[in-house]
Tab-separated table of C-alpha atoms and ligand atoms in Angstrom:
chain	number	residue	atom	x	y	z
J	1	MET	CA	119.409	-11.224	-55.489
J	2	THR	CA	118.558	-13.709	-52.752
J	3	THR	CA	117.661	-13.413	-49.110
J	4	CYS	CA	117.900	-16.297	-46.653
J	5	ALA	CA	115.574	-16.385	-43.674
J	6	GLU	CA	118.097	-17.668	-41.136
J	7	PRO	CA	121.323	-15.734	-40.493
J	8	VAL	CA	124.495	-17.794	-40.877
J	9	MET	CA	126.654	-18.421	-37.814
J	10	PRO	CA	129.541	-15.991	-37.240
J	11	PRO	CA	132.934	-17.186	-38.490
J	12	SER	CA	133.898	-19.758	-35.932
J	13	LEU	CA	136.172	-22.585	-34.981
J	14	ARG	CA	133.548	-25.145	-36.035
J	15	GLY	CA	135.188	-28.306	-37.391
J	16	LYS	CA	138.724	-27.104	-36.598
J	17	LYS	CA	141.008	-29.713	-35.092
J	18	ILE	CA	142.732	-28.186	-32.088
J	19	LEU	CA	145.537	-29.930	-30.230
J	20	PHE	CA	145.224	-28.441	-26.738
J	21	GLY	CA	148.281	-28.733	-24.467
J	22	VAL	CA	147.837	-28.259	-20.725
J	23	CYS	CA	150.796	-27.726	-18.377
J	24	GLY	CA	151.180	-27.829	-14.603
J	25	SER	CA	149.913	-24.524	-13.258
J	26	ILE	CA	147.002	-23.494	-11.100
J	27	ALA	CA	145.643	-21.798	-14.258
J	28	ALA	CA	145.021	-25.321	-15.642
J	29	PHE	CA	141.495	-25.049	-14.224
J	30	LYS	CA	140.861	-22.203	-16.722
J	31	ALA	CA	141.961	-24.489	-19.558
J	32	ALA	CA	139.014	-26.729	-18.680
J	33	GLY	CA	136.651	-23.802	-19.432
J	34	TRP	CA	138.442	-23.085	-22.722
J	35	VAL	CA	138.186	-26.726	-23.827
J	36	HIS	CA	134.490	-26.565	-23.014
J	37	ALA	CA	134.051	-23.314	-25.004
J	38	LEU	CA	135.911	-24.704	-28.030
J	39	THR	CA	133.958	-27.951	-27.991
J	40	LYS	CA	130.654	-26.065	-27.676
J	41	GLU	CA	131.669	-24.013	-30.709
J	42	GLY	CA	132.098	-27.244	-32.696
J	43	ALA	CA	135.901	-27.554	-32.632
J	44	GLU	CA	137.394	-31.037	-32.339
J	45	VAL	CA	139.642	-30.731	-29.313
J	46	THR	CA	142.281	-33.281	-28.353
J	47	VAL	CA	143.960	-32.599	-25.014
J	48	LEU	CA	147.588	-33.432	-24.222
J	49	MET	CA	148.652	-33.008	-20.603
J	50	THR	CA	152.088	-32.824	-19.062
J	51	ALA	CA	152.672	-34.970	-15.972
J	52	ALA	CA	152.528	-31.832	-13.797
J	53	ALA	CA	149.193	-30.775	-15.331
J	54	THR	CA	147.569	-33.994	-14.097
J	55	ARG	CA	148.389	-32.901	-10.521
J	56	PHE	CA	146.072	-29.892	-10.932
J	57	VAL	CA	143.191	-31.226	-13.066
J	58	THR	CA	142.496	-34.853	-13.937
J	59	PRO	CA	142.615	-36.218	-17.495
J	60	LEU	CA	139.042	-37.386	-16.875
J	61	THR	CA	137.878	-33.749	-16.634
J	62	PHE	CA	139.358	-32.918	-20.035
J	63	ALA	CA	138.117	-36.175	-21.575
J	64	ALA	CA	134.594	-35.434	-20.390
J	65	LEU	CA	134.700	-31.826	-21.636
J	66	SER	CA	136.231	-32.606	-25.043
J	67	GLY	CA	134.479	-35.925	-25.645
J	68	ARG	CA	137.874	-37.466	-26.500
J	69	PRO	CA	140.527	-39.215	-24.399
J	70	ALA	CA	143.073	-36.835	-22.846
J	71	HIS	CA	146.606	-38.032	-23.632
J	72	THR	CA	149.326	-37.985	-21.002
J	73	ASN	CA	151.823	-40.665	-21.936
J	74	MET	CA	154.187	-40.684	-24.895
J	75	PHE	CA	154.491	-44.459	-24.822
J	76	ALA	CA	150.843	-45.424	-24.282
J	77	ASP	CA	149.427	-45.336	-27.824
J	78	GLY	CA	152.226	-46.022	-30.331
J	79	MET	CA	153.130	-42.985	-32.424
J	80	SER	CA	150.652	-40.523	-30.916
J	81	HIS	CA	153.308	-37.746	-30.821
J	82	ILE	CA	153.371	-37.963	-34.650
J	83	ALA	CA	149.760	-38.878	-35.435
J	84	LEU	CA	148.078	-36.288	-33.189
J	85	PRO	CA	149.949	-33.187	-34.482
J	86	ALA	CA	149.663	-34.403	-38.087
J	87	ALA	CA	145.877	-34.126	-37.846
J	88	ALA	CA	145.843	-30.728	-36.102
J	89	ASP	CA	144.810	-27.408	-37.693
J	90	ALA	CA	146.402	-25.556	-34.752
J	91	VAL	CA	148.096	-26.195	-31.425
J	92	LEU	CA	147.047	-24.194	-28.374
J	93	ILE	CA	149.023	-24.527	-25.129
J	94	ALA	CA	147.397	-23.068	-22.037
J	95	PRO	CA	148.640	-22.539	-19.455
J	96	ALA	CA	152.168	-22.647	-20.909
J	97	THR	CA	154.526	-22.845	-17.927
J	98	ALA	CA	158.141	-21.608	-17.747
J	99	GLN	CA	159.207	-25.268	-17.852
J	100	THR	CA	157.308	-26.079	-21.053
J	101	LEU	CA	158.413	-22.803	-22.712
J	102	ALA	CA	162.021	-23.776	-21.928
J	103	ARG	CA	161.489	-27.278	-23.341
J	104	LEU	CA	159.966	-25.931	-26.553
J	105	ALA	CA	162.569	-23.161	-26.953
J	106	HIS	CA	165.319	-25.778	-26.791
J	107	GLY	CA	163.635	-28.282	-29.094
J	108	MET	CA	163.328	-30.910	-26.395
J	109	ALA	CA	161.044	-33.886	-26.911
J	110	ASP	CA	161.047	-35.602	-23.540
J	111	ASP	CA	157.290	-35.728	-23.006
J	112	LEU	CA	154.236	-36.165	-25.218
J	113	LEU	CA	153.420	-32.450	-25.441
J	114	SER	CA	156.910	-31.206	-26.343
J	115	ALA	CA	157.490	-34.082	-28.795
J	116	SER	CA	154.124	-33.374	-30.449
J	117	VAL	CA	154.928	-29.669	-30.890
J	118	LEU	CA	158.288	-30.562	-32.402
J	119	ALA	CA	156.544	-32.893	-34.854
J	120	CYS	CA	153.856	-30.348	-35.751
J	121	ALA	CA	153.626	-28.253	-38.922
J	122	ALA	CA	150.430	-26.447	-37.837
J	123	PRO	CA	150.482	-22.964	-36.241
J	124	VAL	CA	151.201	-22.893	-32.501
J	125	LEU	CA	149.698	-20.487	-29.967
J	126	LEU	CA	151.300	-20.319	-26.521
J	127	CYS	CA	149.475	-18.818	-23.548
J	128	PRO	CA	152.063	-18.342	-20.772
J	129	ALA	CA	150.976	-18.156	-17.132
J	130	MET	CA	153.351	-18.007	-14.180
J	131	ASN	CA	154.655	-15.937	-11.281
J	132	SER	CA	155.788	-12.472	-12.423
J	133	LYS	CA	159.407	-13.006	-11.320
J	134	MET	CA	159.568	-16.269	-13.284
J	135	LEU	CA	158.155	-14.429	-16.292
J	136	ALA	CA	160.581	-11.505	-15.966
J	137	HIS	CA	163.623	-13.794	-15.568
J	138	PRO	CA	166.052	-13.374	-18.488
J	139	ALA	CA	165.909	-17.135	-19.124
J	140	THR	CA	162.132	-17.057	-19.672
J	141	GLN	CA	162.334	-13.866	-21.724
J	142	LYS	CA	165.071	-15.413	-23.880
J	143	ASN	CA	162.966	-18.533	-24.359
J	144	LEU	CA	159.928	-16.435	-25.346
J	145	ALA	CA	162.061	-14.507	-27.854
J	146	ALA	CA	163.302	-17.793	-29.349
J	147	LEU	CA	159.760	-19.138	-29.571
J	148	ARG	CA	158.605	-15.952	-31.356
J	149	GLU	CA	161.485	-16.425	-33.761
J	150	PHE	CA	160.238	-19.965	-34.487
J	151	GLY	CA	156.991	-18.287	-35.592
J	152	TYR	CA	154.908	-19.313	-32.581
J	153	ALA	CA	152.183	-16.864	-31.558
J	154	ILE	CA	152.152	-15.744	-27.925
J	155	ALA	CA	149.055	-14.608	-26.038
J	156	GLU	CA	150.740	-12.031	-23.810
J	157	PRO	CA	150.135	-12.743	-20.109
J	158	GLU	CA	148.158	-10.055	-18.311
J	159	CYS	CA	148.867	-8.038	-15.181
J	160	GLY	CA	146.869	-8.524	-12.012
J	161	LEU	CA	146.633	-10.520	-8.812
J	162	LEU	CA	148.400	-13.865	-9.277
J	163	ALA	CA	147.498	-17.160	-7.593
J	164	CYS	CA	150.670	-16.843	-5.447
J	165	GLY	CA	149.242	-13.632	-3.962
J	166	GLU	CA	151.659	-11.316	-5.768
J	167	GLU	CA	150.547	-8.535	-8.117
J	168	GLY	CA	152.182	-8.330	-11.521
J	169	ALA	CA	152.434	-9.723	-15.027
J	170	GLY	CA	151.870	-13.447	-15.464
J	171	ARG	CA	148.109	-14.016	-15.460
J	172	LEU	CA	146.754	-16.226	-18.219
J	173	ALA	CA	145.313	-14.068	-21.037
J	174	GLU	CA	141.519	-13.816	-21.303
J	175	TRP	CA	139.698	-16.355	-23.470
J	176	ASN	CA	138.196	-13.731	-25.820
J	177	SER	CA	141.585	-12.452	-26.893
J	178	VAL	CA	143.034	-15.974	-27.135
J	179	ARG	CA	140.078	-17.012	-29.340
J	180	GLU	CA	140.779	-14.036	-31.626
J	181	LEU	CA	144.464	-14.984	-31.903
J	182	LEU	CA	143.499	-18.577	-32.668
J	183	LEU	CA	141.029	-17.465	-35.356
J	184	GLY	CA	143.774	-15.250	-36.814
J	185	LEU	CA	146.128	-18.245	-37.041
J	186	LEU	CA	143.456	-20.179	-38.923
J	187	THR	CA	142.547	-17.326	-41.303
J	188	ALA	CA	144.255	-16.426	-44.594
J	189	GLN	CA	146.286	-13.239	-44.011
J	190	ASP	CA	145.032	-11.520	-47.156
J	191	MET	CA	144.903	-8.096	-45.471
J	192	ALA	CA	148.490	-8.191	-44.184
J	193	GLY	CA	150.158	-4.847	-44.909
J	194	GLN	CA	146.850	-2.918	-44.991
J	195	GLN	CA	146.523	0.008	-42.574
J	196	VAL	CA	142.815	0.238	-41.850
J	197	LEU	CA	141.018	3.120	-40.157
J	198	ILE	CA	137.509	2.282	-38.940
J	199	THR	CA	134.975	4.459	-37.163
J	200	ALA	CA	132.263	2.826	-35.065
J	201	GLY	CA	129.392	3.564	-32.740
J	202	PRO	CA	127.384	6.716	-32.175
J	203	THR	CA	128.564	10.177	-31.287
J	204	ARG	CA	127.157	12.043	-28.300
J	205	GLU	CA	126.456	15.743	-28.560
J	206	PRO	CA	126.133	17.253	-25.075
J	207	LEU	CA	123.348	19.743	-24.351
J	208	ASP	CA	124.110	20.309	-20.678
J	209	PRO	CA	125.955	18.330	-17.936
J	210	ALA	CA	123.100	15.796	-17.824
J	211	ARG	CA	121.800	15.465	-21.378
J	212	PHE	CA	123.025	14.716	-24.875
J	213	LEU	CA	121.787	14.058	-28.423
J	214	SER	CA	122.746	10.652	-29.832
J	215	ASN	CA	121.415	7.686	-31.815
J	216	ARG	CA	120.867	3.931	-31.523
J	217	SER	CA	124.230	2.743	-32.866
J	218	SER	CA	125.769	0.076	-30.606
J	219	GLY	CA	129.116	-0.087	-32.426
J	220	LYS	CA	128.581	-3.782	-33.307
J	221	MET	CA	129.028	-3.302	-37.075
J	222	GLY	CA	132.208	-1.231	-36.751
J	223	TYR	CA	133.713	-3.546	-34.122
J	224	ALA	CA	132.921	-6.583	-36.323
J	225	LEU	CA	134.809	-4.866	-39.155
J	226	ALA	CA	137.767	-4.271	-36.837
J	227	ARG	CA	137.819	-7.861	-35.502
J	228	THR	CA	137.597	-9.505	-38.913
J	229	ALA	CA	140.213	-7.261	-40.568
J	230	LYS	CA	142.562	-7.875	-37.630
J	231	ARG	CA	142.086	-11.647	-38.067
J	232	ARG	CA	142.973	-11.238	-41.748
J	233	GLY	CA	146.256	-9.563	-40.825
J	234	ALA	CA	145.507	-5.816	-41.159
J	235	ALA	CA	146.739	-3.170	-38.716
J	236	ILE	CA	143.666	-1.447	-37.295
J	237	THR	CA	142.967	1.968	-35.822
J	238	LEU	CA	139.440	2.003	-34.422
J	239	VAL	CA	137.949	5.417	-33.675
J	240	SER	CA	135.003	4.620	-31.471
J	241	GLY	CA	132.143	6.629	-30.084
J	242	PRO	CA	130.736	5.561	-26.695
J	243	THR	CA	129.779	1.859	-26.732
J	244	ALA	CA	129.448	-0.940	-24.194
J	245	LEU	CA	131.587	-3.260	-26.331
J	246	GLU	CA	134.911	-4.825	-25.430
J	247	PRO	CA	137.575	-3.483	-27.805
J	248	PRO	CA	138.875	-6.154	-30.192
J	249	PRO	CA	142.311	-7.333	-29.031
J	250	GLY	CA	145.311	-5.983	-30.884
J	251	VAL	CA	143.674	-2.891	-32.382
J	252	THR	CA	144.657	0.719	-31.644
J	253	LEU	CA	141.569	2.157	-29.997
J	254	VAL	CA	140.867	5.895	-30.027
J	255	ARG	CA	137.856	6.768	-27.901
J	256	VAL	CA	135.865	9.873	-28.797
J	257	GLU	CA	132.560	11.306	-27.718
J	258	THR	CA	131.413	14.028	-30.099
J	259	ALA	CA	131.349	14.372	-33.895
J	260	LEU	CA	133.967	17.130	-33.663
J	261	GLU	CA	136.266	14.826	-31.671
J	262	MET	CA	135.675	12.032	-34.205
J	263	ALA	CA	136.469	14.416	-37.094
J	264	GLU	CA	139.724	15.422	-35.395
J	265	ALA	CA	140.752	11.787	-34.674
J	266	VAL	CA	139.928	10.701	-38.221
J	267	SER	CA	141.897	13.539	-39.799
J	268	ARG	CA	144.858	12.646	-37.549
J	269	HIS	CA	144.890	8.974	-38.614
J	270	ALA	CA	143.528	9.056	-42.188
J	271	GLN	CA	146.784	9.942	-43.919
J	272	ALA	CA	148.453	6.669	-42.905
J	273	ALA	CA	145.471	4.489	-43.871
J	274	SER	CA	145.173	2.435	-47.053
J	275	ILE	CA	141.479	1.766	-46.297
J	276	VAL	CA	139.078	4.012	-44.366
J	277	VAL	CA	135.660	2.699	-43.323
J	278	LYS	CA	133.108	5.051	-41.790
J	279	ALA	CA	130.674	2.735	-40.014
J	280	ALA	CA	129.984	5.243	-37.229
J	281	ALA	CA	126.582	6.871	-36.970
J	282	VAL	CA	127.782	10.456	-36.667
J	283	ALA	CA	125.272	12.949	-35.285
J	284	ASP	CA	124.493	15.440	-38.040
J	285	PHE	CA	123.745	18.161	-35.479
J	286	ARG	CA	125.052	19.381	-32.142
J	287	ALA	CA	123.693	21.940	-29.713
J	288	ALA	CA	124.556	25.428	-30.956
J	289	ALA	CA	125.627	26.245	-27.399
J	290	PHE	CA	126.460	23.921	-24.509
J	291	SER	CA	124.792	24.961	-21.255
J	292	ALA	CA	127.266	24.640	-18.375
J	293	GLN	CA	124.280	24.445	-15.985
J	294	LYS	CA	121.508	21.861	-16.250
J	295	ILE	CA	118.762	23.387	-18.406
J	296	LYS	CA	115.783	24.037	-16.140
J	297	LYS	CA	112.278	22.839	-16.862
J	298	THR	CA	110.062	25.805	-17.727
J	299	THR	CA	106.424	26.154	-18.588
J	300	ALA	CA	107.304	27.747	-21.943
J	301	GLU	CA	107.906	25.480	-24.986
J	302	PRO	CA	111.682	24.858	-24.996
J	303	LEU	CA	113.583	25.698	-28.186
J	304	LEU	CA	116.779	23.869	-29.024
J	305	GLU	CA	119.098	25.652	-31.404
J	306	LEU	CA	121.303	23.261	-33.383
J	307	ALA	CA	124.532	23.655	-35.319
J	308	VAL	CA	125.499	21.404	-38.245
J	309	ASN	CA	128.391	18.996	-37.617
J	310	PRO	CA	131.065	18.562	-40.277
J	311	ASP	CA	130.520	15.638	-42.649
J	312	ILE	CA	133.630	13.585	-41.898
J	313	LEU	CA	133.232	11.198	-44.835
J	314	ALA	CA	132.655	14.012	-47.341
J	315	THR	CA	135.708	15.845	-45.969
J	316	LEU	CA	137.797	12.693	-46.453
J	317	GLY	CA	136.359	12.283	-49.957
J	318	ARG	CA	137.645	15.729	-50.902
J	319	SER	CA	141.134	15.246	-49.487
J	320	ARG	CA	141.964	11.533	-49.722
J	321	ARG	CA	144.855	10.107	-51.730
J	322	ASP	CA	144.114	8.362	-55.052
J	323	ASP	CA	145.472	5.057	-53.808
J	324	GLN	CA	143.319	5.134	-50.668
J	325	LEU	CA	140.019	3.233	-50.493
J	326	LEU	CA	137.133	5.105	-48.909
J	327	ILE	CA	134.089	3.181	-47.695
J	328	GLY	CA	130.996	4.784	-46.216
J	329	PHE	CA	127.845	3.326	-44.712
J	330	ALA	CA	124.334	4.590	-45.263
J	331	ALA	CA	121.601	4.009	-42.734
J	332	GLU	CA	118.404	4.110	-44.784
J	333	SER	CA	114.722	3.591	-44.166
J	334	GLY	CA	113.732	3.552	-47.892
J	335	ASN	CA	115.024	4.100	-51.468
J	336	HIS	CA	118.160	2.176	-50.588
J	337	GLU	CA	119.803	2.004	-53.974
J	338	ALA	CA	119.056	5.578	-55.003
J	339	GLU	CA	120.182	6.965	-51.619
J	340	GLY	CA	123.307	4.815	-51.670
J	341	LYS	CA	124.245	6.048	-55.141
J	342	ARG	CA	123.562	9.650	-54.156
J	343	LYS	CA	125.840	9.364	-51.098
J	344	LEU	CA	128.526	7.547	-53.113
J	345	LEU	CA	128.761	10.485	-55.498
J	346	ALA	CA	128.188	13.264	-52.973
J	347	LYS	CA	130.858	11.958	-50.593
J	348	LYS	CA	133.269	10.756	-53.316
J	349	ALA	CA	133.511	7.287	-51.741
J	350	ASP	CA	134.583	4.110	-53.556
J	351	LEU	CA	131.927	1.988	-51.882
J	352	ILE	CA	128.767	2.690	-49.928
J	353	VAL	CA	127.321	-0.037	-47.726
J	354	VAL	CA	123.597	0.590	-47.402
J	355	ASN	CA	121.755	-0.977	-44.504
J	356	ASP	CA	118.069	-0.975	-43.774
J	357	ILE	CA	117.445	0.467	-40.328
J	358	LEU	CA	113.759	-0.473	-40.252
J	359	GLY	CA	114.182	-4.280	-40.297
J	360	SER	CA	114.135	-6.041	-36.926
J	361	SER	CA	117.345	-7.970	-37.736
J	362	THR	CA	119.259	-5.321	-39.658
J	363	GLY	CA	120.951	-2.012	-38.840
J	364	PHE	CA	121.153	-0.707	-35.283
J	365	ASP	CA	122.021	-2.769	-32.217
J	366	VAL	CA	121.482	-6.307	-33.572
J	367	ASP	CA	124.034	-9.017	-34.363
J	368	THR	CA	122.933	-9.427	-37.980
J	369	ASN	CA	122.743	-7.126	-40.982
J	370	GLN	CA	121.553	-7.126	-44.547
J	371	VAL	CA	123.455	-4.721	-46.732
J	372	THR	CA	123.741	-3.620	-50.342
J	373	LEU	CA	127.228	-2.844	-51.637
J	374	ILE	CA	127.132	0.064	-54.077
J	375	THR	CA	130.043	1.183	-56.255
J	376	LEU	CA	130.105	3.363	-59.376
J	377	ASP	CA	129.479	0.340	-61.573
J	378	SER	CA	127.907	-2.355	-59.386
J	379	VAL	CA	125.060	-3.018	-56.963
J	380	GLU	CA	125.281	-6.193	-54.898
J	381	GLN	CA	122.745	-7.169	-52.288
J	382	LEU	CA	124.041	-9.550	-49.624
J	383	ASP	CA	121.945	-12.033	-47.683
J	384	LEU	CA	120.991	-11.548	-44.076
J	385	LEU	CA	124.268	-12.424	-42.346
J	386	SER	CA	125.928	-12.036	-38.982
J	387	LYS	CA	127.734	-8.682	-38.709
J	388	GLU	CA	131.083	-10.530	-38.742
J	389	GLU	CA	130.141	-12.371	-41.931
J	390	THR	CA	128.917	-9.085	-43.445
J	391	ALA	CA	132.223	-7.471	-42.480
J	392	ASP	CA	134.181	-10.248	-44.195
J	393	ARG	CA	132.151	-9.759	-47.393
J	394	ILE	CA	132.882	-6.018	-47.237
J	395	TRP	CA	136.616	-6.759	-46.896
J	396	ASP	CA	136.452	-9.168	-49.878
J	397	LYS	CA	134.930	-6.360	-51.936
J	398	ALA	CA	137.420	-3.799	-50.595
J	399	LEU	CA	140.411	-5.959	-51.587
J	400	LEU	CA	138.955	-6.344	-55.079
J	401	LEU	CA	138.440	-2.582	-55.417
J	402	LEU	CA	141.960	-1.882	-54.123
J	403	ALA	CA	143.456	-4.325	-56.636
J	404	ASN	CA	141.486	-2.630	-59.475
J	405	LYS	CA	142.614	0.777	-58.260
J	406	ARG	CA	146.262	-0.305	-58.217
J	407	ARG	CA	145.940	-1.841	-61.669
J	408	ARG	CA	144.500	1.429	-63.001
J	409	HIS	CA	147.260	3.469	-61.375
J	410	GLY	CA	149.956	0.991	-62.411
J	411	THR	CA	151.070	0.548	-58.801
J	412	GLU	CA	150.355	-3.176	-58.506
J	413	PRO	CA	153.179	-4.913	-56.648
J	414	VAL	CA	155.224	-7.191	-58.921
O	1	PMT	O1	126.495	0.275	-34.500
O	1	PMT	P1	125.430	-0.746	-34.854
O	1	PMT	O2	124.367	-0.828	-33.795
O	1	PMT	O3	126.011	-2.078	-35.223
O	1	PMT	O4	124.656	-0.215	-36.153
O	1	PMT	C1	125.353	-0.163	-37.361
O	1	PMT	C2	124.993	1.092	-38.168
O	1	PMT	C3	123.541	1.011	-38.617
O	1	PMT	C4	125.205	2.362	-37.335
O	1	PMT	C5	125.980	1.124	-39.393
O	1	PMT	O5	125.845	-0.062	-40.105
O	1	PMT	C6	125.713	2.328	-40.276
O	1	PMT	O6	124.841	2.337	-41.139
O	1	PMT	N1	126.492	3.418	-40.068
O	1	PMT	C7	126.338	4.699	-40.754
O	1	PMT	C8	125.186	5.433	-40.176
O	1	PMT	C9	125.046	6.819	-40.757
O	1	PMT	O7	125.469	7.743	-40.159
O	1	PMT	O8	124.527	6.872	-41.965
O	1	PMT	P2	124.315	8.263	-42.780
O	1	PMT	O9	123.587	7.818	-43.981
O	1	PMT	O10	123.750	9.285	-41.901
O	1	PMT	O11	125.788	8.699	-43.159
O	1	PMT	C10	126.429	8.291	-44.362
O	1	PMT	C11	127.922	8.164	-44.132
O	1	PMT	O12	128.454	9.440	-43.814
O	1	PMT	C12	128.332	7.238	-43.001
O	1	PMT	O13	129.494	6.545	-43.408
O	1	PMT	C13	128.646	8.187	-41.858
O	1	PMT	O14	129.655	7.649	-40.995
O	1	PMT	C14	129.161	9.404	-42.589
O	1	PMT	N2	128.906	10.669	-41.877
O	1	PMT	C15	127.654	11.097	-41.634
O	1	PMT	C16	127.447	12.311	-41.004
O	1	PMT	C17	128.561	13.084	-40.639
O	1	PMT	N3	128.416	14.230	-40.017
O	1	PMT	N4	129.795	12.630	-40.880
O	1	PMT	C18	129.984	11.446	-41.511
O	1	PMT	O15	131.126	11.027	-41.740
C-alpha cells in the first residue's frame, strides 16, 4: 500500500497531437481561445486555416498561441496534407462552416484542410457554427447526416443570440463540452453498452421555508464518475442533489432535493442499469414535520424531531438483479476497513469505496480523494489521486467485477 504526496493531474490532453482546423466564421475568434486552452493543457496543436478563416483571424495569432506555424496553403510545404494528418491523434474543426461541412461531406480535397481530413485516419470532431437558417437548410442537414455516417463526431451547435443578430440554433458549442467529446474520442470505449446510474451530491431536508439539514458534499466525486464513464462510452443517468457544478455533457441529469426524492428517482432508473454507483451523501434524517411557516426564535431550548430516511443503497441491495453491479461509498472518519466491510455486507453491495473525510485533500468538496476499494475478497488502497483519476480506477475495478460476475453466471458474451 503506497501513498504519494502529490496528486496526479486529471486525465488530460497532455501530449496529444491535435490537428485544429479553423474555417471562415466570426466564431474563429473563439477558436483562438480553444487553441490556447489546449496548448496550456500540454496538447501539441497544429492549426490549419481555410482561406476564409484568415480574413477573420491571422495565422500569426494561431502560430503565437500554438507555438507552431499555422498552415494555410496546400502547396507551400510539399506533402503537408498527408504528413500533418498522419501524425495527428485527433482532428478538431472549429468553427466548421456550412461550406467546409459541404466539402467534407462530398469528399472534396480542394484546400489544405479538406485534403488533410480526407487523408486522415484519426477521429474527427466537427464543431459547426453558422446562421440558424443555413444550419436548418436541408443541404446542411444532409451533409451533417453524411458526416455522421462517416463516423465523424459532431459537437451540436447551441441555441442563442447569433453574431448576425438573429436568435436560434447555430452558436459554436461551449469549450467544456467540446473538450469532453475530444477526450471521449481519445479514450478506449471499454464501457460502451453499459447503462450506468450514478447518484451525486448532498440531499437537503427542509425544516421550514428558510432552513434545511444537509452536509458538505459538493457533488465533485459523483460528477467525476459521470464524466469519466461517459468518456469511456457508457450511457449515464446522473441523479444529483443540489450542487453548483455544471452537468457533464451528454448525461441524463435528474435533479432532486431530498432523500425521498432521490430514493424515488433511483428506484425509477435502477432497473435499466447494469452498474449503480451511490456516491451521494444522503441525509440519514429529515425533519419529522415540515413547518410551512418559518420557525420562530423562542427563549425555550428548541427541540427538533427527526424521522429516519430510507437507506437507498440497502434497498437496492435487497432488490437488485444478479447481473447488476452495485457500488456504494462510505464516508468515514476512522476504522475505514472495518466500516467498509460492515457496509458491504449490510447493504449487499459488490464494492464499497471508503473515503476518509477528515483529510484536508480527501472526501468532501476537494478535487482529490484517497479511497480504499473493498470487495468480499479484496482490499485495495489507492494513492491520493484527482477525483477523475479515482473515478477511472473505480471503473477499472467495476469492469473486472462485472466480468467475474458474468463468468460465474455463464452470461459472458461470446
Ligand atoms: O461530493 P464531494 O464533495 O465530492 O464528496 C464526495 C463524498 C465524500 C460525498 C463521496 O465520496 C462519498 O463518500 N459519498 C457517500 C457518503 C455517505 O453518505 O456515506 P455513508 O457511509 O453515510 O453511506 C454509505 C452508502 O450508503 C453511500 O453509498 C450512500 O450513498 C448510501 N446511503 C446512505 C444513507 C441513505 N439514507 N441512503 C443511502 O443510499
